Short mmCIF file of C-alpha atoms in Angstrom, two decimals:
data_model
loop_
_atom_site.label_atom_id
_atom_site.label_comp_id
_atom_site.label_asym_id
_atom_site.label_seq_id
_atom_site.Cartn_x
_atom_site.Cartn_y
_atom_site.Cartn_z
CA SER A 650 6.31 11.40 5.99
CA PRO A 651 7.38 15.08 8.07
CA VAL A 652 7.69 16.84 5.50
CA ALA A 653 3.91 16.75 4.81
CA ARG A 654 2.36 16.99 8.10
CA LEU A 655 5.04 20.23 8.29
CA MET A 656 3.43 21.32 5.33
CA ALA A 657 -0.27 20.45 6.97
CA ILE A 658 0.14 22.03 9.47
CA THR A 659 2.05 25.01 8.72
CA PRO A 660 -1.21 28.25 7.74
CA PHE A 661 -0.21 29.78 4.62
CA VAL A 662 1.16 26.82 3.87
CA PRO A 663 -3.12 25.37 1.59
CA ARG A 664 -3.63 28.39 1.07
CA LEU A 665 -1.06 28.91 -1.14
CA PHE A 666 -1.35 26.11 -3.99
CA ALA A 667 -5.00 27.25 -3.75
CA TRP A 668 -2.98 30.16 -5.31
CA ARG A 669 -1.52 28.75 -7.55
CA ALA A 670 -3.53 25.82 -8.14
CA GLY A 671 -6.11 29.29 -10.06
CA ASP A 672 -2.63 29.31 -12.63
CA THR A 673 -3.67 27.13 -15.49
CA ALA A 674 -0.44 25.58 -16.25
CA VAL A 675 -0.01 24.40 -13.28
CA LEU A 676 -2.66 22.84 -12.11
CA GLN A 677 -2.93 20.68 -15.45
CA ARG A 678 1.30 19.49 -15.19
CA LEU A 679 -1.16 18.31 -11.73
CA LEU A 680 -3.82 16.66 -13.49
CA ASP A 681 -0.81 15.66 -16.27
CA SER A 682 0.57 13.37 -13.04
CA THR A 683 -2.89 11.53 -11.56
CA GLY A 684 -2.91 10.31 -15.48
CA SER A 685 -6.18 11.88 -15.30
CA ARG A 686 -7.23 13.71 -18.47
CA ILE A 687 -10.85 16.08 -18.80
CA ASP A 688 -12.41 18.36 -21.08
CA ALA A 689 -12.47 21.95 -20.46
CA SER A 690 -15.78 21.52 -18.50
CA GLY A 691 -14.25 19.26 -15.70
CA MET A 692 -10.63 21.47 -15.57
CA ALA A 693 -12.54 24.37 -14.67
CA LEU A 694 -14.81 22.12 -12.13
CA TYR A 695 -11.07 20.71 -10.62
CA ARG A 696 -9.97 23.90 -10.54
CA ARG A 697 -12.69 25.22 -8.99
CA LEU A 698 -12.00 22.53 -6.41
CA ALA A 699 -7.67 22.70 -6.11
CA SER A 700 -9.17 26.17 -5.65
CA ASN A 701 -10.44 25.70 -2.31
CA PRO A 702 -7.65 26.45 0.69
CA GLY A 703 -9.53 24.41 2.27
CA HIS A 704 -9.83 21.69 0.60
CA ALA A 705 -5.47 21.81 -0.58
CA GLN A 706 -5.56 21.52 3.86
CA GLY A 707 -7.91 18.28 3.83
CA ALA A 708 -6.05 16.94 1.21
CA LEU A 709 -2.53 17.72 2.69
CA GLY A 710 -3.86 17.17 6.32
CA MET A 711 -4.63 13.04 5.05
CA MET A 712 -1.18 13.09 3.20
CA ALA A 713 0.63 14.17 6.55
CA ASN A 714 -1.57 11.12 8.52
CA TRP A 715 -0.07 8.14 6.09
CA ASP A 716 1.66 5.95 7.89
CA LEU A 717 3.49 3.99 5.04
CA GLN A 718 5.25 1.58 6.48
CA ALA A 719 2.79 0.73 8.90
CA PHE A 720 0.63 0.21 5.49
CA GLU A 721 3.47 -1.68 3.93
CA ARG A 722 4.07 -4.31 7.19
CA ASP A 723 0.14 -4.54 7.26
CA LEU A 724 -0.76 -5.27 4.18
CA PRO A 725 0.06 -8.69 3.86
CA ARG A 726 -1.34 -10.27 7.40
CA LEU A 727 -4.70 -8.53 5.15
CA ARG A 728 -7.42 -11.36 4.00
CA ALA A 729 -10.62 -9.59 2.97
CA ARG A 730 -11.34 -10.24 -0.52
CA THR A 731 -9.11 -7.11 -1.81
CA LEU A 732 -10.55 -4.12 -4.48
CA LEU A 733 -7.41 -2.72 -5.62
CA VAL A 734 -7.86 0.06 -8.27
CA VAL A 735 -4.73 1.13 -10.13
CA GLY A 736 -3.72 3.90 -11.68
CA THR A 737 -2.48 3.16 -14.67
CA ARG A 738 -0.72 6.59 -16.02
CA ASP A 739 -0.74 8.35 -12.19
CA THR A 740 2.87 9.16 -11.65
CA THR A 741 2.04 10.24 -8.23
CA VAL A 742 1.18 6.94 -7.95
CA PRO A 743 2.81 5.47 -10.29
CA PRO A 744 0.88 1.87 -10.33
CA THR A 745 4.21 -0.18 -9.81
CA GLU A 746 3.34 1.17 -5.96
CA SER A 747 -0.24 -1.02 -6.72
CA ASP A 748 2.34 -4.06 -8.46
CA LYS A 749 4.44 -4.02 -4.71
CA ALA A 750 0.77 -3.53 -3.21
CA LEU A 751 -0.57 -6.54 -5.40
CA ALA A 752 2.72 -8.44 -4.59
CA LEU A 753 2.23 -8.16 -0.44
CA LEU A 754 -1.31 -9.19 -1.16
CA SER A 755 -0.40 -12.41 -3.36
CA GLY A 756 -2.36 -15.86 -2.34
CA LEU A 757 -3.61 -14.42 0.87
CA ALA A 758 -6.31 -13.05 -0.73
CA PRO A 759 -8.66 -12.93 -3.57
CA VAL A 760 -7.38 -9.59 -5.17
CA GLU A 761 -9.80 -7.51 -8.49
CA LEU A 762 -7.40 -5.79 -9.98
CA VAL A 763 -9.33 -1.56 -11.52
CA ARG A 764 -7.24 0.05 -13.20
CA LEU A 765 -8.44 3.22 -13.97
CA ASP A 766 -6.80 7.15 -14.24
CA ARG A 767 -7.96 8.50 -10.72
CA LEU A 768 -9.98 11.01 -11.49
CA ARG A 769 -12.33 8.51 -14.07
CA PHE A 770 -12.37 5.85 -10.38
CA LEU A 771 -13.28 8.81 -8.25
CA ASN A 772 -15.88 9.80 -11.07
CA LEU A 773 -16.90 6.44 -11.39
CA LEU A 774 -18.39 5.64 -7.35
CA HIS A 775 -19.63 9.65 -8.40
CA ASN A 776 -21.69 9.51 -11.31
CA HIS A 777 -22.75 5.67 -10.20
CA PRO A 778 -22.67 5.37 -5.95
CA THR A 779 -25.12 2.61 -6.24
CA MET A 780 -21.72 0.86 -7.56
CA ALA A 781 -20.06 2.31 -4.45
CA VAL A 782 -22.66 0.30 -1.98
CA GLN A 783 -22.69 -2.46 -3.82
CA LEU A 784 -18.77 -2.82 -3.75
CA ILE A 785 -18.83 -1.66 0.36
CA GLY A 786 -22.43 -4.00 0.41
CA GLN A 787 -19.82 -7.16 -1.02
CA GLN A 788 -17.62 -6.35 0.89
CA HIS A 789 -19.46 -6.36 4.16
CA GLU A 790 -21.30 -9.80 3.21
CA ARG A 791 -17.85 -11.55 2.94
CA LEU A 792 -16.64 -10.93 5.98
CA ARG A 793 -20.07 -11.03 7.45
CA GLU A 794 -19.09 -15.42 5.89
CA GLN A 795 -15.84 -15.07 6.96
CA ARG A 796 -16.74 -13.77 10.76
CA ALA A 797 -19.32 -16.81 10.24
CA THR A 798 -16.60 -19.76 9.58
CA GLY A 799 -14.44 -18.02 12.62
CA THR A 800 -11.31 -17.54 8.49
CA CYS A 801 -12.38 -13.73 9.85
CA ALA A 802 -9.17 -12.42 10.01
CA TYR A 803 -9.85 -8.94 12.16
#
């Protein structure tokens, strides 16, 4: 969005976000909006990450480059088997948004649905990197099979 782009290129905004993340109430509201529940040590680590201006700048830059209209337009053309991760308690990206994506994929690609909150999914991948490697490996094999049979859409 234009607002996200403006925030990403305005030098003081990431520092402001990082500074605000030092406030426990602000950080708790941010966590609550993701549907995530973490213990005190997790909160301390999250505060350390969120209060880093470089992290804030990277997150804003990532969001500034999202093209959701193109994503929505192109999603129905996806032919690869898809793993859709949904944060069931996430109010930042509500599950209803994932339901819309699922509807766009319906009948076009087999979809595996994993319902975790955002931080639990990231934590799962962080603590079990072999799972991430296996998921990527499985997807690679599916694409290889699709290319070999001529059913690959890209």
